[in-house]
Short mmCIF file of C-alpha atoms in Angstrom, two decimals:
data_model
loop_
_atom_site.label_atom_id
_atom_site.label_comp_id
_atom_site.label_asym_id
_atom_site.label_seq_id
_atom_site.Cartn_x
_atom_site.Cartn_y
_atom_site.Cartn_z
CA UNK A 506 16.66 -47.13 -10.11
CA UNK A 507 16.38 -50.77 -9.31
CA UNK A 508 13.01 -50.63 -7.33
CA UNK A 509 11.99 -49.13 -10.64
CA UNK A 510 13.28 -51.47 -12.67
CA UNK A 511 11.81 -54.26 -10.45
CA UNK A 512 8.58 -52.44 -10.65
CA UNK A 513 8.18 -52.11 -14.31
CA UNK A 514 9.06 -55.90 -14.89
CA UNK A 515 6.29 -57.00 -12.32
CA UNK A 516 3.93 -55.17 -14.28
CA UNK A 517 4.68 -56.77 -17.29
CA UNK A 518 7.90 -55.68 -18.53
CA UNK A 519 6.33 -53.06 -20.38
CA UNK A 520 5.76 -48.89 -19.59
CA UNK A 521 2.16 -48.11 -19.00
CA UNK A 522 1.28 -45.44 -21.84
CA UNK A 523 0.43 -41.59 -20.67
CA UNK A 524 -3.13 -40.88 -21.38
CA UNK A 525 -2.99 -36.85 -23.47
CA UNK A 526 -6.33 -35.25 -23.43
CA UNK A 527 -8.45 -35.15 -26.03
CA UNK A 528 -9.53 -32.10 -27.92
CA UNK A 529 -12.52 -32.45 -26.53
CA UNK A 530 -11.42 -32.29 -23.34
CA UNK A 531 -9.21 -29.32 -23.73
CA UNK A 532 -12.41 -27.36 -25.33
CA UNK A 533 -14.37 -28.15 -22.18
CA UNK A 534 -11.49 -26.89 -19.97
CA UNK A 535 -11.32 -23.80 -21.51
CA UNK A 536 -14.77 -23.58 -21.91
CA UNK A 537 -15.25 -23.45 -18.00
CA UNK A 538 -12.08 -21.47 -17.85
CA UNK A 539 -14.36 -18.97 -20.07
CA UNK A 540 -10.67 -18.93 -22.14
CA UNK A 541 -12.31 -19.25 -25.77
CA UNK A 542 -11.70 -17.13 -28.42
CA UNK A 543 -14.38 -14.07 -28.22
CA UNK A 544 -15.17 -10.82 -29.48
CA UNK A 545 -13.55 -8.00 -27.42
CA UNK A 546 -14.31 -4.67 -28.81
CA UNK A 547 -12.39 -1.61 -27.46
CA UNK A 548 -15.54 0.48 -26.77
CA UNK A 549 -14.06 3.55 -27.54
CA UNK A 550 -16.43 6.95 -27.09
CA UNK A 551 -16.89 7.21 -30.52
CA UNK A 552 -18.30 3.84 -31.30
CA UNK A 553 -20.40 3.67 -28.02
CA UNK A 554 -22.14 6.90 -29.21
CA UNK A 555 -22.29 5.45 -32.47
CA UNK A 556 -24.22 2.71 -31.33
CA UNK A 557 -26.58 4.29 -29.20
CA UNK A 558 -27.26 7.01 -32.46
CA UNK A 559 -28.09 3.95 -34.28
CA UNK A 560 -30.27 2.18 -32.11
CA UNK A 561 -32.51 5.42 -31.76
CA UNK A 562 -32.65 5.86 -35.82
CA UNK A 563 -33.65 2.10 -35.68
CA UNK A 564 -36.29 1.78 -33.11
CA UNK A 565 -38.12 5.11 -33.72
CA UNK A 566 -39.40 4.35 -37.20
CA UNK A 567 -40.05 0.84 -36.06
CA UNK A 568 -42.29 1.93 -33.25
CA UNK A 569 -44.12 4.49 -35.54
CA UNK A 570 -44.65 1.80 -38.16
CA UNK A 571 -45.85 -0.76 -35.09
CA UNK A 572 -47.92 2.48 -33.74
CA UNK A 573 -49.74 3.41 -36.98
CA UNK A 574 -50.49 -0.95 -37.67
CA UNK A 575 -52.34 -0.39 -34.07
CA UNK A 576 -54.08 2.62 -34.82
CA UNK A 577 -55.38 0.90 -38.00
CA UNK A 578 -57.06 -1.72 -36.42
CA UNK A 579 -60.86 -1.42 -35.84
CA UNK A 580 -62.63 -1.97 -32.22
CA UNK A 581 -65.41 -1.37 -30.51
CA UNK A 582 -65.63 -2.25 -26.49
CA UNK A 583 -69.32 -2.11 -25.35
CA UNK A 584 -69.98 -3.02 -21.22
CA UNK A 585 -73.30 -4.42 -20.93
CA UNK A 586 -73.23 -5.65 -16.92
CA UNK A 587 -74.53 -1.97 -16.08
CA UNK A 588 -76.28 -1.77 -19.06
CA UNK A 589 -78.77 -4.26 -19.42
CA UNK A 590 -80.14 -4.16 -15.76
CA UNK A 591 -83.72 -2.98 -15.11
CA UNK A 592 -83.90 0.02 -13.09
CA UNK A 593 -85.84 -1.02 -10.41
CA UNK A 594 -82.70 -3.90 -9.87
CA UNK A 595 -80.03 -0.80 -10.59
CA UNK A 596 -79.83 -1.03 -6.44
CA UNK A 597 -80.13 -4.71 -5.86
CA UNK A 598 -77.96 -6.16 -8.81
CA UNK A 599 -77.08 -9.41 -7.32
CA UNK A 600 -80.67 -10.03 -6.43
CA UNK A 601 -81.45 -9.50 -10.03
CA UNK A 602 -78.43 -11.94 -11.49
CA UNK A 603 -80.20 -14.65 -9.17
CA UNK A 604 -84.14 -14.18 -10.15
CA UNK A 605 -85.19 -16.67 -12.86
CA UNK A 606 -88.44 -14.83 -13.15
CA UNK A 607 -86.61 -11.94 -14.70
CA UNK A 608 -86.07 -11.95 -18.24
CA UNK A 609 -82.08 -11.56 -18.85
CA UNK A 610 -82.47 -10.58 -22.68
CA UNK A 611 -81.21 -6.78 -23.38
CA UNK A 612 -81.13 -5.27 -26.73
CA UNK A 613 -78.23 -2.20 -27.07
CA UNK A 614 -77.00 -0.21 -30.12
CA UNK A 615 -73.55 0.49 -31.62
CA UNK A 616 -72.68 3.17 -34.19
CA UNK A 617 -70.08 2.21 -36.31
CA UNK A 618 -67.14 4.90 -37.06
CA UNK A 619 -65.15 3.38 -39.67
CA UNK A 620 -65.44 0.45 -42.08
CA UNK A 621 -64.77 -2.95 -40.30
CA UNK A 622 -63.60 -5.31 -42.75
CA UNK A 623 -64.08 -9.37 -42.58
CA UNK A 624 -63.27 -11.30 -40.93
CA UNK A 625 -64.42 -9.16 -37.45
CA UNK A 626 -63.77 -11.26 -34.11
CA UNK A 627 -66.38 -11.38 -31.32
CA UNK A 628 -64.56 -11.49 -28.12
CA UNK A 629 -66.10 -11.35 -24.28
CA UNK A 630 -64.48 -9.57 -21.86
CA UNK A 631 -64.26 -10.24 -17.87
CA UNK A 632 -62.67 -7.97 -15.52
CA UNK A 633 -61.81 -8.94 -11.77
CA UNK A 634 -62.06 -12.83 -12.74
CA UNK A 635 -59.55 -14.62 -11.17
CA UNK A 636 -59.03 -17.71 -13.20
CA UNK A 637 -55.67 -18.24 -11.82
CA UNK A 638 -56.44 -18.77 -8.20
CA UNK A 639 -54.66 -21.96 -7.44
CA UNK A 640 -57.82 -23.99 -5.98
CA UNK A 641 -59.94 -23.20 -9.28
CA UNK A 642 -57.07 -24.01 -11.67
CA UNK A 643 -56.56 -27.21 -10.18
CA UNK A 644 -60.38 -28.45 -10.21
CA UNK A 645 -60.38 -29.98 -13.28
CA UNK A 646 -59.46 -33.78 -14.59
CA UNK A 647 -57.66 -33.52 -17.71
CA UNK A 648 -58.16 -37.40 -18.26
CA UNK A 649 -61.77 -37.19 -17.63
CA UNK A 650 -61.82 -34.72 -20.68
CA UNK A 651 -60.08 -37.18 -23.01
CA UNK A 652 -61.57 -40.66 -21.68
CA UNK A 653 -65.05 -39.68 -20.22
CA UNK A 654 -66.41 -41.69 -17.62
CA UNK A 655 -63.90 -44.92 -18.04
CA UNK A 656 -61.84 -42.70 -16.01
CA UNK A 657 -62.57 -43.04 -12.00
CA UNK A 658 -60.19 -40.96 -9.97
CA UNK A 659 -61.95 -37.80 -10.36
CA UNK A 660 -60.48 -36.11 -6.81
CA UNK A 661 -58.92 -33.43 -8.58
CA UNK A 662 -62.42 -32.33 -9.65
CA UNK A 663 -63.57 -30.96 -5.54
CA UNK A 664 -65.87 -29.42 -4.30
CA UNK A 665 -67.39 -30.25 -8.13
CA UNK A 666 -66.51 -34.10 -9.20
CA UNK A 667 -70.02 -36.00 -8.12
CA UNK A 668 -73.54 -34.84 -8.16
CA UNK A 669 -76.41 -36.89 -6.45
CA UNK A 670 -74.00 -39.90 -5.99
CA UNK A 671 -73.50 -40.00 -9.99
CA UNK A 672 -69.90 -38.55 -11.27
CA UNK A 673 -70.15 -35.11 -13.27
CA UNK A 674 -69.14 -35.43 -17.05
CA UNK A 675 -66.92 -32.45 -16.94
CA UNK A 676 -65.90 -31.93 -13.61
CA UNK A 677 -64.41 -29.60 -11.33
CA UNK A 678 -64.71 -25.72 -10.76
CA UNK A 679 -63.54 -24.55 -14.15
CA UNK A 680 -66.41 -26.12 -16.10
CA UNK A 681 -69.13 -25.60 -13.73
CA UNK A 682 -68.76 -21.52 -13.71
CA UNK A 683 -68.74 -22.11 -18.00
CA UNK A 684 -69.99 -18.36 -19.21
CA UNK A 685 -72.77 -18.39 -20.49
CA UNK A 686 -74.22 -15.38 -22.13
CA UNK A 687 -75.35 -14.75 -25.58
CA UNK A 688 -75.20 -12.64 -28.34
CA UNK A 689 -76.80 -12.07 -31.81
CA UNK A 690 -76.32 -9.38 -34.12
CA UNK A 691 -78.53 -7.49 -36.63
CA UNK A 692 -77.69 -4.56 -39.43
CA UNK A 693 -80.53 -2.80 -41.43
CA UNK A 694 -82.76 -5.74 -39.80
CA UNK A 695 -80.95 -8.17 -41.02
CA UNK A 696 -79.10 -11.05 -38.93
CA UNK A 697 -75.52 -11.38 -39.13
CA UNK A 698 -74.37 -14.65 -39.30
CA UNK A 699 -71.29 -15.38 -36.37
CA UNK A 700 -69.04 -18.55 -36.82
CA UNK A 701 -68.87 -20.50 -33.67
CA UNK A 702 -66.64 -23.05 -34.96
CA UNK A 703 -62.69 -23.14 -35.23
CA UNK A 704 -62.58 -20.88 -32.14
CA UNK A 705 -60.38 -22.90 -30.01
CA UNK A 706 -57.08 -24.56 -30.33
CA UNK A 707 -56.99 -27.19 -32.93
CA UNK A 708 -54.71 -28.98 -30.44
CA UNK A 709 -57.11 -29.01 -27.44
CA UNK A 710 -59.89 -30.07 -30.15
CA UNK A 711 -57.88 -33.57 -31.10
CA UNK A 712 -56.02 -34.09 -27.64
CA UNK A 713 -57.28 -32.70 -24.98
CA UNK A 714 -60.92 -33.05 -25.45
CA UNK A 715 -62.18 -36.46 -26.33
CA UNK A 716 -64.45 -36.87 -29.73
CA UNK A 717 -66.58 -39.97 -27.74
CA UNK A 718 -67.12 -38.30 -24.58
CA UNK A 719 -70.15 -36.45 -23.67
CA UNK A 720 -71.36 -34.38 -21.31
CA UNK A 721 -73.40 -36.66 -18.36
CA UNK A 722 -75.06 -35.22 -14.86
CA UNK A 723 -73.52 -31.63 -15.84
CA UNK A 724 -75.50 -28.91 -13.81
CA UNK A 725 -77.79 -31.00 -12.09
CA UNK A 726 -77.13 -30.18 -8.50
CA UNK A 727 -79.26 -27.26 -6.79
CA UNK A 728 -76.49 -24.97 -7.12
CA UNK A 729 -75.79 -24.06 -11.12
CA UNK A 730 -72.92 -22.58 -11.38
CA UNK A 731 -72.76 -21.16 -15.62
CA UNK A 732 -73.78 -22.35 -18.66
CA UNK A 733 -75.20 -25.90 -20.03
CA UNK A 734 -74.22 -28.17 -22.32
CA UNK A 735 -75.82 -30.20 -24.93
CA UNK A 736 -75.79 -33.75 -23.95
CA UNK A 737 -75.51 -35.29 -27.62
CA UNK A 738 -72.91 -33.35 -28.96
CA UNK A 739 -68.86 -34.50 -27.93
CA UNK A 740 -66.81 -32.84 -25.41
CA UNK A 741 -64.13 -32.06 -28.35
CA UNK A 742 -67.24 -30.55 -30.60
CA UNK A 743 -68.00 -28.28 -27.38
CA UNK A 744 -65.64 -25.08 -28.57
CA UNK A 745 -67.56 -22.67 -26.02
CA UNK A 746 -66.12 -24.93 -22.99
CA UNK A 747 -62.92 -25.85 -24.80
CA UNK A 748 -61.85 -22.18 -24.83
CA UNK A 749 -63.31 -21.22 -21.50
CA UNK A 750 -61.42 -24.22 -19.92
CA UNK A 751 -58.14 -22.65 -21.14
CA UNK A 752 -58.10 -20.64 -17.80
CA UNK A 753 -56.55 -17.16 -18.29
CA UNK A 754 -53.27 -16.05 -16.20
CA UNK A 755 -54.61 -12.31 -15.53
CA UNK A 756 -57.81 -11.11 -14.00
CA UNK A 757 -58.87 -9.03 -16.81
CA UNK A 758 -58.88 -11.41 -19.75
CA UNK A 759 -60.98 -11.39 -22.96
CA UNK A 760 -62.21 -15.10 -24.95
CA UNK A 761 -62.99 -15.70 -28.13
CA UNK A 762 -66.86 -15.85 -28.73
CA UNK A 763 -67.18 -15.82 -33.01
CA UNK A 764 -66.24 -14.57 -35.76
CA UNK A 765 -68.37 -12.35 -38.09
CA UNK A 766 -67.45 -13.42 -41.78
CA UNK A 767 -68.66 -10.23 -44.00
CA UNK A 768 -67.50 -6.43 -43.71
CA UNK A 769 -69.41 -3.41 -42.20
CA UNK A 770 -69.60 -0.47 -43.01
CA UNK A 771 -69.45 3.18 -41.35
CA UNK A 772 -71.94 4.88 -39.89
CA UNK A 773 -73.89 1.79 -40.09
CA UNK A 774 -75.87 1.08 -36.62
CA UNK A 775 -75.12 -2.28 -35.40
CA UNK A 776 -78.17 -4.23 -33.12
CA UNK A 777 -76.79 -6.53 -30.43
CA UNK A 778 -79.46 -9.00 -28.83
CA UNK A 779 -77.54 -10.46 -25.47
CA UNK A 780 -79.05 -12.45 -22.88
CA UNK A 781 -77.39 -11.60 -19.57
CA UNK A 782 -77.51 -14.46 -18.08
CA UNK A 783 -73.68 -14.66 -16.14
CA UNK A 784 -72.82 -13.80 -12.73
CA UNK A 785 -70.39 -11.27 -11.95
CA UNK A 786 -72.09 -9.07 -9.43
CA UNK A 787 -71.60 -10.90 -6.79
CA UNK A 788 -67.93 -10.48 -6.93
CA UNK A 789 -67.70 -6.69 -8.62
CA UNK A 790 -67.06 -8.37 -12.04
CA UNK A 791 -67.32 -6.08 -15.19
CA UNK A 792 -68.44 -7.29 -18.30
CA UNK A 793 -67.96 -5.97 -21.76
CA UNK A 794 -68.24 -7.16 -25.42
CA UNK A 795 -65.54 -6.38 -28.02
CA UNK A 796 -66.01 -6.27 -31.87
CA UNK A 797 -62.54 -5.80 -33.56
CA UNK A 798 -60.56 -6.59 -36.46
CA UNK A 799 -56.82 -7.75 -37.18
CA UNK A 800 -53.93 -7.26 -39.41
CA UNK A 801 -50.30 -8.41 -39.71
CA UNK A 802 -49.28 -6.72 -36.15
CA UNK A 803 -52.47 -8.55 -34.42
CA UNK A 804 -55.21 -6.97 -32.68
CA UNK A 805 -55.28 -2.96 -31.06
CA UNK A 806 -52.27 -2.65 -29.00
CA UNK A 807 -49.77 0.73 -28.66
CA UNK A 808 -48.02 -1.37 -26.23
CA UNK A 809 -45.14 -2.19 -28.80
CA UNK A 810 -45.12 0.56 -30.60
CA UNK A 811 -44.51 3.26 -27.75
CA UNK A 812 -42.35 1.00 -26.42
CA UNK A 813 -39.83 0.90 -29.37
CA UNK A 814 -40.32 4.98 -29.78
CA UNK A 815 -39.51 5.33 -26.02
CA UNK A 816 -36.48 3.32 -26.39
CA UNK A 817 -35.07 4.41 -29.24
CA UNK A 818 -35.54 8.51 -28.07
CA UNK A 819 -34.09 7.22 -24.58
CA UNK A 820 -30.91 6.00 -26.95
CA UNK A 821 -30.90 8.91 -29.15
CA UNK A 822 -30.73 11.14 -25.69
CA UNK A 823 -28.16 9.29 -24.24
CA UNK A 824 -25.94 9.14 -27.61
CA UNK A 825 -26.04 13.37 -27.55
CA UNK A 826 -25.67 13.63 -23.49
CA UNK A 827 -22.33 11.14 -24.19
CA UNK A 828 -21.25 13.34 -27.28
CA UNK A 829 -21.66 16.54 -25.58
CA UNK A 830 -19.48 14.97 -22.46
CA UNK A 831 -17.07 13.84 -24.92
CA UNK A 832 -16.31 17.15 -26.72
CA UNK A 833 -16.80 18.96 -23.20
CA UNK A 834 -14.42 16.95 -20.83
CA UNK A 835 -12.16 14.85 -23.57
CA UNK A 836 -9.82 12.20 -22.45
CA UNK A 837 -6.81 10.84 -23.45
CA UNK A 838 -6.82 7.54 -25.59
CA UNK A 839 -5.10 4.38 -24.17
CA UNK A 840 -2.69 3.18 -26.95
CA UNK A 841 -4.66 0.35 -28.89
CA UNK A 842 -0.77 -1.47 -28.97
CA UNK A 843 -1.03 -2.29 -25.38
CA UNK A 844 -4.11 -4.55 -25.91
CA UNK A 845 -3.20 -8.09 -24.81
CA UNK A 846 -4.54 -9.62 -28.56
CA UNK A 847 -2.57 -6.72 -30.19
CA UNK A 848 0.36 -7.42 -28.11
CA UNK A 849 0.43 -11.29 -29.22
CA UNK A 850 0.40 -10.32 -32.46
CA UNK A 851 3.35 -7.91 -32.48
CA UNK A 852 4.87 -10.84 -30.64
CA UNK A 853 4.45 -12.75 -33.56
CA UNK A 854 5.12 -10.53 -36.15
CA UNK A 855 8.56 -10.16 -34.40
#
């Protein structure tokens, strides 16, 4: 007792205060204890049918509803690649692709079956396009986009950043293979008008692309890759390139091309004029155009739909296989009382 005595006075004479937790702390304890109040349903054989029953009833109509929005929506997917090739290429189609002598231009017919109402996107489709390989993803300078040629490091860009000792204005893979096929349309001989502009992100427009850069020694090398662009209009003006250089995670991916701005009607015959000018040949490509419309679900997709039917009649058969094993093989209740939350309270209570 003395040695604690002696103790306290060399410390000053006074006992050092004991430091409680805070609330905070305590929450955090039990919190990593996973001790916090929670909701612990007794799932009883009742309620778990229940809930199954419900889910069904819920997720059926929803997938019909989603189904039927799908079904509503308009489209029309043309391929062209096969096509638009002269038959005396039909055998040689890579040879064709590569002749500048040939004329590319093709002319092919649609047939309307229902009304397509405005506005009526104009999408191109590529199959077995791998925009996601890792090398041609990476070949690409982001700050070259946004500060032109003021911006040197351009390494990123290989096998595609310099051409005849002058730096490419955009480099890299990605803008080099830029599609570059056409496409008008005509109805009753008359020339449908597609919007061009507003087809990319309004995002990548004002910061990713910049508004004072332009395109400088683009496709000048012996090998041309895709498409040109025009020299005296800005990179961030440039929608065509914006979207393509938005690369595409899947191999089969469809772009945004234009939008036609007035409705068409059935049965009407629809004129396309395309120049086939893109490669895909070489590499077993497909290409296809796709005319279709909207609504408040999006564009044509039964995806959702007969996914919410499947899952709600998968629920609905396992809420009648449980009920049927319930009034087949019963079992015996546990007494609710037992229930550690129901036995505190009795506790209480007492």
């Amino acid at each position: 007792m003395e040695m604690e005595g002696a103790s306290s006075s060399g410390s000053g004479g006074a006992a050092q205060p004991t430091l409680l937790p805070s609330r905070r702390s305590k929450v955090f304890y039990r919190f990593t204890q996973q001790n916090l109040p929670a909701c612990k349903p007794a799932l009883t054989p009742t309620l778990v049918i229940t809930i199954f029953l419900l889910a069904g009833i819920t997720f059926v109509p929803v997938g019909i509803i989603c189904l039927r929005a799908s079904e509503s929506v308009e489209e029309h997917v043309l391929r062209y690649d096969t096509e638009c090739i002269p038959e005396d290429y039909r055998s040689n189609r890579v040879a064709y692709i590569k002749d500048d002598s040939i004329s590319k231009k093709c002319t092919l017919n649609i047939k309307l079956r229902n009304q397509m109402k405005a506005p009526i996107y104009v999408y191109y489709e590529l199959d077995n396009y791998y925009q996601n390989h890792r090398r041609y993803v990476k070949s690409r300078s982001d700050k070259q986009l946004l500060y032109g040629l003021q911006y040197k490091d351009i390494s990123s860009c290989k096998p595609v950043e310099s051409s005849n000792r002058l730096p490419v204005v955009p480099c890299g893979l990605i803008a080099w293979s830029l599609f570059n096929d056409t496409f008008t349309f005509d109805v009753k001989a008359r020339k449908l008008n597609v919007n061009r502009k507003n087809i990319s992100w309004k995002s990548d427009r004002d910061h990713k692309f910049g508004n004072d850069v332009y395109p400088f020694n683009f496709q000048n090398d012996t090998l041309i890759g895709g498409g040109k662009l025009n020299q005296s209009i800005p990179l961030s003006e440039q929608e065509d390139l914006i979207v393509w250089m938005r690369v595409a995670a899947l191999p089969n991916f469809r772009k945004l091309y234009g939008v036609i701005e007035e409705d068409l009607d059935a049965d009407e015959l629809l004129t396309i004029h395309l120049s086939n000018n893109y490669n895909t040949y070489s590499f077993g490509g497909k290409k296809k155009l796709v005319l279709t419309t909207s609504n408040w679900l999006g564009g044509k997709n039964n995806f959702l739909g007969l996914s919410y039917i499947a899952t709600g009649c998968c629920s609905i058969l396992v809420a009648i296989i449980f009920a049927l094993i319930h009034v087949k093989f019963p079992r015996p209740h546990r007494d609710a009382s037992y229930l550690h939350w129901n036995r505190k309270s009795s506790a209480t209570s007492r």
